[in-house]
CSV table of C-alpha atoms and ligand atoms in Angstrom, one decimal:
chain,number,residue,atom,x,y,z
A,1,MET,CA,35.5,72.0,172.9
A,2,ALA,CA,36.8,76.0,174.4
A,3,PRO,CA,35.0,77.1,176.7
A,4,ALA,CA,33.4,79.6,176.7
A,5,THR,CA,33.9,83.3,177.9
A,6,SER,CA,33.0,86.4,177.0
A,7,THR,CA,33.1,89.7,175.1
A,8,PRO,CA,33.4,93.0,176.0
A,9,THR,CA,29.9,94.3,174.9
A,10,ASN,CA,31.3,97.9,173.3
A,11,ALA,CA,35.4,98.4,173.0
A,12,SER,CA,35.3,102.7,174.3
A,13,THR,CA,34.0,100.6,177.7
A,14,ARG,CA,37.4,97.6,177.0
A,15,THR,CA,39.0,98.8,180.2
A,16,LYS,CA,36.1,98.4,182.5
A,17,ALA,CA,35.3,94.9,180.3
A,18,ARG,CA,38.0,93.0,180.9
A,19,ALA,CA,37.8,92.8,183.6
A,20,ALA,CA,34.6,91.1,183.1
A,21,VAL,CA,35.7,88.6,180.9
A,22,PRO,CA,36.7,85.5,183.2
A,23,PHE,CA,38.9,83.9,180.9
A,24,ARG,CA,42.4,85.3,178.7
A,25,PHE,CA,45.7,84.7,177.7
A,26,PHE,CA,49.5,83.9,179.7
A,27,ASP,CA,52.6,84.0,179.1
A,28,LEU,CA,54.9,81.8,180.7
A,29,ARG,CA,57.8,80.1,181.3
A,30,VAL,CA,59.0,76.5,183.0
A,31,VAL,CA,60.8,77.2,186.4
A,32,ARG,CA,61.2,73.3,186.1
A,33,ARG,CA,60.1,69.9,185.5
A,34,GLU,CA,59.7,66.4,188.2
A,35,ARG,CA,58.7,62.9,188.9
A,36,LEU,CA,55.6,61.9,190.0
A,37,GLY,CA,56.0,58.5,188.7
A,38,PRO,CA,57.9,56.0,185.9
A,39,THR,CA,54.8,57.7,183.2
A,40,MET,CA,53.9,61.7,185.4
A,41,VAL,CA,55.8,64.7,185.1
A,42,ARG,CA,55.0,67.6,186.9
A,43,VAL,CA,56.1,71.1,185.7
A,44,THR,CA,56.0,73.8,187.1
A,45,PHE,CA,55.1,77.6,185.2
A,46,GLY,CA,56.3,80.7,186.4
A,47,GLY,CA,56.4,84.1,184.9
A,48,GLY,CA,53.4,86.4,183.9
A,49,LEU,CA,50.9,84.3,186.1
A,50,ASP,CA,48.9,87.7,187.1
A,51,ASP,CA,45.7,87.8,188.4
A,52,LEU,CA,45.1,83.9,187.0
A,53,THR,CA,43.4,82.5,189.3
A,54,THR,CA,42.5,79.0,189.8
A,55,GLY,CA,39.4,76.9,191.0
A,56,GLY,CA,41.1,74.2,191.6
A,57,ARG,CA,38.5,71.1,191.4
A,58,ASP,CA,38.7,69.9,188.1
A,59,GLN,CA,39.8,73.6,186.7
A,60,ARG,CA,40.6,73.2,182.7
A,61,ILE,CA,42.5,76.0,181.4
A,62,LYS,CA,44.6,75.5,177.4
A,63,LEU,CA,47.6,75.2,177.3
A,64,PHE,CA,48.8,76.5,173.8
A,65,LEU,CA,52.9,74.9,173.2
A,66,PRO,CA,54.9,76.2,170.0
A,67,HIS,CA,56.0,73.8,166.7
A,68,ALA,CA,59.4,73.4,166.0
A,69,GLY,CA,61.4,76.2,165.4
A,70,GLN,CA,59.1,78.6,167.2
A,71,ALA,CA,60.5,79.9,170.2
A,72,ALA,CA,56.6,80.8,171.2
A,73,PRO,CA,53.3,79.7,170.7
A,74,VAL,CA,51.4,82.3,167.9
A,75,VAL,CA,48.4,83.2,169.8
A,76,PRO,CA,44.8,85.2,169.4
A,77,THR,CA,44.6,88.1,170.3
A,78,GLU,CA,41.6,88.5,171.8
A,79,SER,CA,40.5,86.1,174.9
A,80,GLY,CA,36.9,87.0,174.6
A,81,ASP,CA,34.3,84.9,172.7
A,82,GLN,CA,36.4,85.2,169.2
A,83,TRP,CA,39.7,83.7,170.0
A,84,PHE,CA,38.6,79.7,168.9
A,85,ALA,CA,38.0,81.9,165.7
A,86,GLN,CA,40.5,83.8,165.6
A,87,TRP,CA,42.5,80.5,166.7
A,88,ARG,CA,41.6,78.6,163.8
A,89,ALA,CA,41.6,80.8,160.6
A,90,MET,CA,45.3,81.2,161.7
A,91,ASP,CA,47.6,78.8,159.3
A,92,PRO,CA,47.5,75.2,161.5
A,93,ALA,CA,51.9,75.6,160.2
A,94,VAL,CA,52.0,78.4,163.4
A,95,ARG,CA,49.1,79.0,165.1
A,96,GLY,CA,50.1,77.3,169.1
A,97,ILE,CA,50.0,73.8,170.0
A,98,MET,CA,46.0,73.6,172.1
A,99,ARG,CA,44.9,71.3,174.4
A,100,SER,CA,43.4,70.9,177.9
A,101,TYR,CA,45.1,70.2,180.8
A,102,THR,CA,44.0,70.5,184.8
A,103,VAL,CA,45.4,72.7,187.3
A,104,SER,CA,47.2,70.8,189.6
A,105,GLU,CA,47.6,73.7,192.0
A,106,GLN,CA,48.3,77.7,192.1
A,107,ARG,CA,50.6,78.7,194.3
A,108,ARG,CA,51.0,82.9,195.1
A,109,GLU,CA,54.3,83.2,196.5
A,110,PRO,CA,56.4,82.8,194.6
A,111,PRO,CA,53.1,83.0,192.5
A,112,GLU,CA,53.7,79.1,190.3
A,113,LEU,CA,50.7,77.5,188.8
A,114,ASP,CA,51.8,73.2,187.9
A,115,ILE,CA,50.4,70.6,185.1
A,116,ASP,CA,50.8,67.3,185.4
A,117,PHE,CA,50.8,65.3,182.7
A,118,ALA,CA,50.5,61.7,181.2
A,119,LEU,CA,53.3,60.5,179.2
A,120,HIS,CA,51.9,57.9,177.0
A,121,GLY,CA,55.6,58.2,174.6
A,122,ASP,CA,56.6,60.5,170.9
A,123,ASN,CA,52.8,59.7,170.4
A,124,GLY,CA,50.6,62.9,170.7
A,125,PRO,CA,53.3,66.8,170.6
A,126,ALA,CA,52.1,67.7,174.1
A,127,SER,CA,53.4,64.3,175.2
A,128,ARG,CA,56.3,65.2,173.6
A,129,TRP,CA,56.9,68.6,174.5
A,130,ALA,CA,55.7,67.5,178.6
A,131,ALA,CA,58.9,64.7,178.7
A,132,ARG,CA,62.3,67.6,177.5
A,133,ALA,CA,60.5,70.7,179.1
A,134,ARG,CA,63.2,72.2,179.9
A,135,PRO,CA,63.6,76.1,182.4
A,136,GLY,CA,62.9,78.6,179.8
A,137,ASP,CA,60.6,77.1,177.8
A,138,ARG,CA,57.3,79.4,177.1
A,139,VAL,CA,53.7,79.1,176.8
A,140,THR,CA,50.6,80.3,176.2
A,141,VAL,CA,47.8,79.4,179.0
A,142,LEU,CA,44.1,80.2,178.1
A,143,ALA,CA,43.0,80.6,181.8
A,144,PRO,CA,40.2,81.9,184.0
A,145,VAL,CA,40.7,85.3,186.1
A,146,VAL,CA,37.8,84.4,188.3
A,147,GLU,CA,37.1,81.6,191.0
A,148,ASP,CA,33.5,81.0,189.3
A,149,ASN,CA,34.2,80.1,185.6
A,150,ALA,CA,32.9,77.8,182.9
A,151,GLY,CA,36.5,75.6,183.4
A,152,ILE,CA,34.8,73.8,186.6
A,153,ASP,CA,32.7,70.8,185.8
A,154,PHE,CA,32.5,69.4,189.3
A,155,ARG,CA,29.5,70.9,190.7
A,156,PRO,CA,27.6,68.1,192.6
A,157,PRO,CA,24.1,68.9,194.2
A,158,ALA,CA,22.9,69.9,196.6
A,159,GLN,CA,21.0,67.0,197.7
A,160,THR,CA,24.3,64.7,196.4
A,161,GLN,CA,24.2,62.1,199.2
A,162,TRP,CA,27.2,61.1,198.2
A,163,ILE,CA,30.1,61.3,195.8
A,164,LEU,CA,31.6,58.4,193.3
A,165,LEU,CA,34.8,59.1,191.4
A,166,SER,CA,36.6,58.3,187.9
A,167,ALA,CA,39.5,58.8,185.9
A,168,ASP,CA,42.7,57.1,184.1
A,169,GLU,CA,46.2,59.1,184.4
A,170,THR,CA,45.3,62.0,182.6
A,171,ALA,CA,41.6,62.1,184.8
A,172,GLN,CA,44.2,61.8,188.2
A,173,PRO,CA,45.3,65.9,188.5
A,174,ALA,CA,41.5,66.8,188.8
A,175,VAL,CA,40.5,63.5,191.1
A,176,ALA,CA,43.2,65.3,193.3
A,177,GLY,CA,41.7,69.0,193.3
A,178,ILE,CA,38.6,67.3,193.1
A,179,LEU,CA,39.0,65.4,196.6
A,180,ALA,CA,41.6,68.6,198.0
A,181,TRP,CA,38.6,70.8,198.1
A,182,LEU,CA,36.1,68.7,199.7
A,183,PRO,CA,35.6,69.7,203.1
A,184,ALA,CA,35.8,67.0,205.5
A,185,GLY,CA,32.8,63.8,205.8
A,186,VAL,CA,31.3,64.4,202.1
A,187,PRO,CA,31.3,60.0,201.3
A,188,VAL,CA,33.1,59.8,198.6
A,189,ARG,CA,33.9,56.4,196.3
A,190,ALA,CA,37.0,57.1,193.7
A,191,TRP,CA,38.2,54.3,191.0
A,192,ILE,CA,41.6,55.1,189.4
A,193,GLU,CA,43.4,53.5,186.3
A,194,VAL,CA,47.4,54.5,186.6
A,195,ALA,CA,50.0,53.0,183.7
A,196,THR,CA,52.0,51.9,186.7
A,197,PRO,CA,52.5,50.4,190.3
A,198,GLY,CA,54.7,53.7,190.4
A,199,ASP,CA,52.4,56.2,189.1
A,200,ILE,CA,50.2,55.3,192.3
A,201,ARG,CA,50.2,58.9,194.4
A,202,THR,CA,48.9,59.8,198.4
A,203,LEU,CA,45.8,63.2,197.0
A,204,PRO,CA,45.6,65.3,200.3
A,205,MET,CA,41.6,65.2,201.3
A,206,ARG,CA,39.4,65.7,204.1
A,207,ALA,CA,36.5,63.7,202.7
A,208,ASP,CA,36.3,60.6,203.6
A,209,ALA,CA,37.3,59.1,200.3
A,210,GLU,CA,38.3,55.4,199.6
A,211,VAL,CA,40.4,55.3,196.9
A,212,THR,CA,40.3,51.8,194.3
A,213,TRP,CA,43.7,52.4,192.2
A,214,LEU,CA,43.3,49.5,189.7
A,215,VAL,CA,47.5,49.2,187.9
A,216,ARG,CA,46.6,48.7,183.7
A,217,GLU,CA,50.6,47.2,183.9
A,218,GLY,CA,51.1,47.6,180.7
A,219,ALA,CA,51.7,50.1,177.6
A,220,THR,CA,49.4,53.4,177.5
A,221,GLY,CA,47.8,53.1,174.7
A,222,ARG,CA,45.3,50.7,175.2
A,223,ARG,CA,41.4,51.2,176.5
A,224,THR,CA,40.8,49.0,179.1
A,225,ASN,CA,37.8,47.8,181.1
A,226,LEU,CA,39.4,47.8,184.9
A,227,VAL,CA,37.2,50.6,185.9
A,228,VAL,CA,34.0,49.5,184.4
A,229,ASP,CA,34.5,46.2,185.7
A,230,ALA,CA,35.4,47.1,189.5
A,231,VAL,CA,32.1,50.2,189.5
A,232,ARG,CA,30.1,46.4,188.7
A,233,ALA,CA,31.1,44.3,191.0
A,234,ALA,CA,31.5,46.9,194.0
A,235,VAL,CA,29.0,47.3,196.6
A,236,LEU,CA,27.8,51.1,196.1
A,237,PRO,CA,26.5,53.9,199.3
A,238,SER,CA,22.9,54.4,199.2
A,239,GLY,CA,21.7,58.0,199.0
A,240,THR,CA,21.6,60.3,196.3
A,241,PRO,CA,24.9,60.0,194.3
A,242,TYR,CA,26.7,62.6,192.5
A,243,VAL,CA,29.0,61.8,190.2
A,244,TRP,CA,32.2,62.3,188.0
A,245,ILE,CA,33.5,61.1,185.3
A,246,ALA,CA,36.3,61.8,182.9
A,247,GLY,CA,39.6,59.7,181.3
A,248,GLU,CA,39.5,57.9,177.4
A,249,ALA,CA,36.6,58.4,175.6
A,250,GLY,CA,35.8,54.5,175.4
A,251,ALA,CA,35.9,54.2,178.9
A,252,VAL,CA,34.2,56.7,180.1
A,253,ARG,CA,30.7,56.3,178.0
A,254,ALA,CA,31.0,52.7,179.0
A,255,LEU,CA,31.9,53.2,182.6
A,256,ARG,CA,27.9,55.6,182.0
A,257,ARG,CA,26.0,53.5,180.5
A,258,HIS,CA,26.6,50.8,183.5
A,259,LEU,CA,25.5,53.6,185.8
A,260,VAL,CA,22.7,55.3,184.1
A,261,CYS,CA,21.5,52.1,182.4
A,262,GLY,CA,22.8,49.5,184.2
A,263,ARG,CA,22.1,50.5,188.5
A,264,GLY,CA,19.2,52.8,187.3
A,265,PHE,CA,21.6,56.1,188.0
A,266,ASP,CA,19.6,59.7,186.5
A,267,ARG,CA,21.5,61.1,183.9
A,268,ARG,CA,21.1,64.3,185.6
A,269,GLN,CA,23.6,63.2,188.0
A,270,VAL,CA,26.0,61.6,186.2
A,271,THR,CA,29.8,64.5,185.2
A,272,PHE,CA,31.1,62.7,182.0
A,273,THR,CA,34.4,64.2,180.2
A,274,GLY,CA,36.0,62.8,177.0
A,275,TYR,CA,40.1,63.4,178.4
A,276,TRP,CA,41.9,61.2,175.1
A,277,ARG,CA,40.4,59.1,172.7
A,278,LEU,CA,42.2,56.2,171.4
A,279,GLY,CA,43.6,57.0,168.1
A,280,ALA,CA,42.0,60.2,167.2
A,281,THR,CA,44.7,63.3,168.3
A,282,ASP,CA,43.0,66.2,169.6
A,283,GLU,CA,43.1,68.8,166.9
A,284,GLU,CA,40.7,65.5,165.5
A,285,LEU,CA,38.2,65.4,168.8
A,286,VAL,CA,38.3,69.0,168.1
A,287,ALA,CA,37.8,69.0,164.1
A,288,GLU,CA,34.7,67.2,165.2
A,289,ALA,CA,32.6,69.1,168.3
A,290,VAL,CA,33.0,71.6,165.3
A,291,SER,CA,31.5,70.1,163.4
A,292,GLY,CA,29.1,68.7,165.6
A,293,THR,CA,29.3,65.0,164.7
A,294,THR,CA,31.2,64.3,168.0
A,295,PRO,CA,29.7,65.2,171.5
A,296,ARG,CA,33.2,65.9,173.8
A,297,GLU,CA,32.3,67.8,176.9
A,298,ASN,CA,29.2,67.0,178.6
A,299,ASP,CA,26.7,66.7,176.1
B,1,FAD,C1,39.3,68.8,179.8
B,1,FAD,C2,40.4,68.0,180.4
B,1,FAD,C3,41.5,68.6,181.3
B,1,FAD,C4,42.4,67.0,181.5
B,1,FAD,N1,44.0,67.6,181.6
B,1,FAD,C5,44.5,66.3,181.3
B,1,FAD,C6,45.9,66.7,182.2
B,1,FAD,O1,45.2,67.0,183.4
B,1,FAD,N2,46.8,65.6,182.3
B,1,FAD,C7,46.7,65.3,181.7
B,1,FAD,O2,48.2,64.4,181.4
B,1,FAD,N3,46.1,64.9,180.4
B,1,FAD,C8,45.3,66.0,180.3
B,1,FAD,N4,44.2,65.5,179.3
B,1,FAD,C9,44.3,64.8,178.2
B,1,FAD,C10,45.0,65.1,177.3
B,1,FAD,O3,44.6,67.0,176.6
B,1,FAD,C11,45.2,64.9,176.3
B,1,FAD,O4,45.3,63.6,176.6
B,1,FAD,C12,45.8,64.9,175.0
B,1,FAD,O5,45.6,64.0,173.7
B,1,FAD,C13,47.7,65.3,175.1
B,1,FAD,O6,47.8,65.6,173.7
B,1,FAD,P1,49.1,64.9,172.5
B,1,FAD,O7,48.6,66.1,172.5
B,1,FAD,O8,49.8,64.4,173.8
B,1,FAD,O9,49.0,64.3,172.6
B,1,FAD,P2,46.8,63.3,170.6
B,1,FAD,O10,48.7,64.5,170.0
B,1,FAD,O11,46.6,64.3,171.0
B,1,FAD,O12,47.4,62.5,170.6
B,1,FAD,C14,48.8,61.4,170.1
B,1,FAD,C15,47.7,60.0,169.8
B,1,FAD,O13,48.1,60.0,171.6
B,1,FAD,C16,47.0,59.4,171.9
B,1,FAD,N5,46.4,59.4,172.5
B,1,FAD,C17,45.9,61.0,174.3
B,1,FAD,N6,46.5,60.9,175.0
B,1,FAD,C18,46.4,60.2,175.4
B,1,FAD,C19,46.6,59.4,176.3
B,1,FAD,N7,47.0,59.6,177.8
B,1,FAD,N8,47.1,57.6,176.8
B,1,FAD,C20,47.9,57.2,175.6
B,1,FAD,N9,47.6,58.2,174.7
B,1,FAD,C21,46.6,59.1,174.6
B,1,FAD,C22,45.6,59.7,171.6
B,1,FAD,O14,44.3,58.9,170.4
B,1,FAD,C23,46.4,59.3,169.5
B,1,FAD,O15,46.1,59.0,169.3
B,1,FAD,C24,42.4,66.5,179.8
B,1,FAD,C25,42.3,66.9,178.6
B,1,FAD,C26,40.6,67.8,179.1
B,1,FAD,C27,39.3,67.4,177.9
């Protein structure tokens, strides 16, 4: 689903209104690529980061990649509310390949932005691109210019007494961002599923978090019950929870069902997002979301 953006209502006030637009396109270049584990790679971007401002936590952005033979992705000229309609109207063989990713880290000195990619082979243009990214490669991102923006879903209500996080490797960068953002003393139980033991990482945090890593041990691209089984077997803290779940859509749905139907959690306290779905490309998920047949993010 496209992130919400606001559009200037009056073209004559374009400059003034632009400051109020919370998202815009940024043309970036790869600075370096670093292996984080057997199936995870960090790509660091620089170039025109200008006023790009993330709000941390699970900050999502849209990444646009070029097609083979293009030097840079072709993106809409409009970054207000019309960008998505403009992108959809463009020739799919020409318009930039659009994917959702999480900002892993943003630094100011020097201006750099990290995205951590879960590699699943050549089965998908983003995974294929990330595995081969080289310094100088060009991408475009649609990203926020204000800290508090609609690309952040992790928003625990004031009455929250403890937090449950669940992720696979695609949402592990978001969990890392959430843990880095939470203040000291907040009780957190987190379950993270990864492909191999080498993909387990140390996550900097101040929160009082117990992180359980679940290793799938085998090929990527499988749906497992690892997380739902682990949470089902766990003794959870008492008090008012706030739940954030992301990963493969079927696994996310299964865990949400267990928490809401099996454990009686209030569904309003469960934020859940299918980051990808087994057997469906992101183009297919976007088409479903547009036609209204399948809710994509936080229905
Ligand atoms: C809000 C949001 C934030 C996200 N943040 C991140 C992030 O920080 N890091 C990250 O790695 N991913 C992230 N994702 C997930 C990522 O966008 C998807 O995995 C995306 O489908 C990858 O694109 P692709 O071109 O590689 O594969 P696609 O062309 O979309 O899919 C091709 C095939 O690969 C399968 N597939 C897709 N992803 C995976 C996978 N991870 N493992 C196995 N099979 C897969 C699909 O089912 C399909 O059959 C995020 C998604 C969302 C919605």
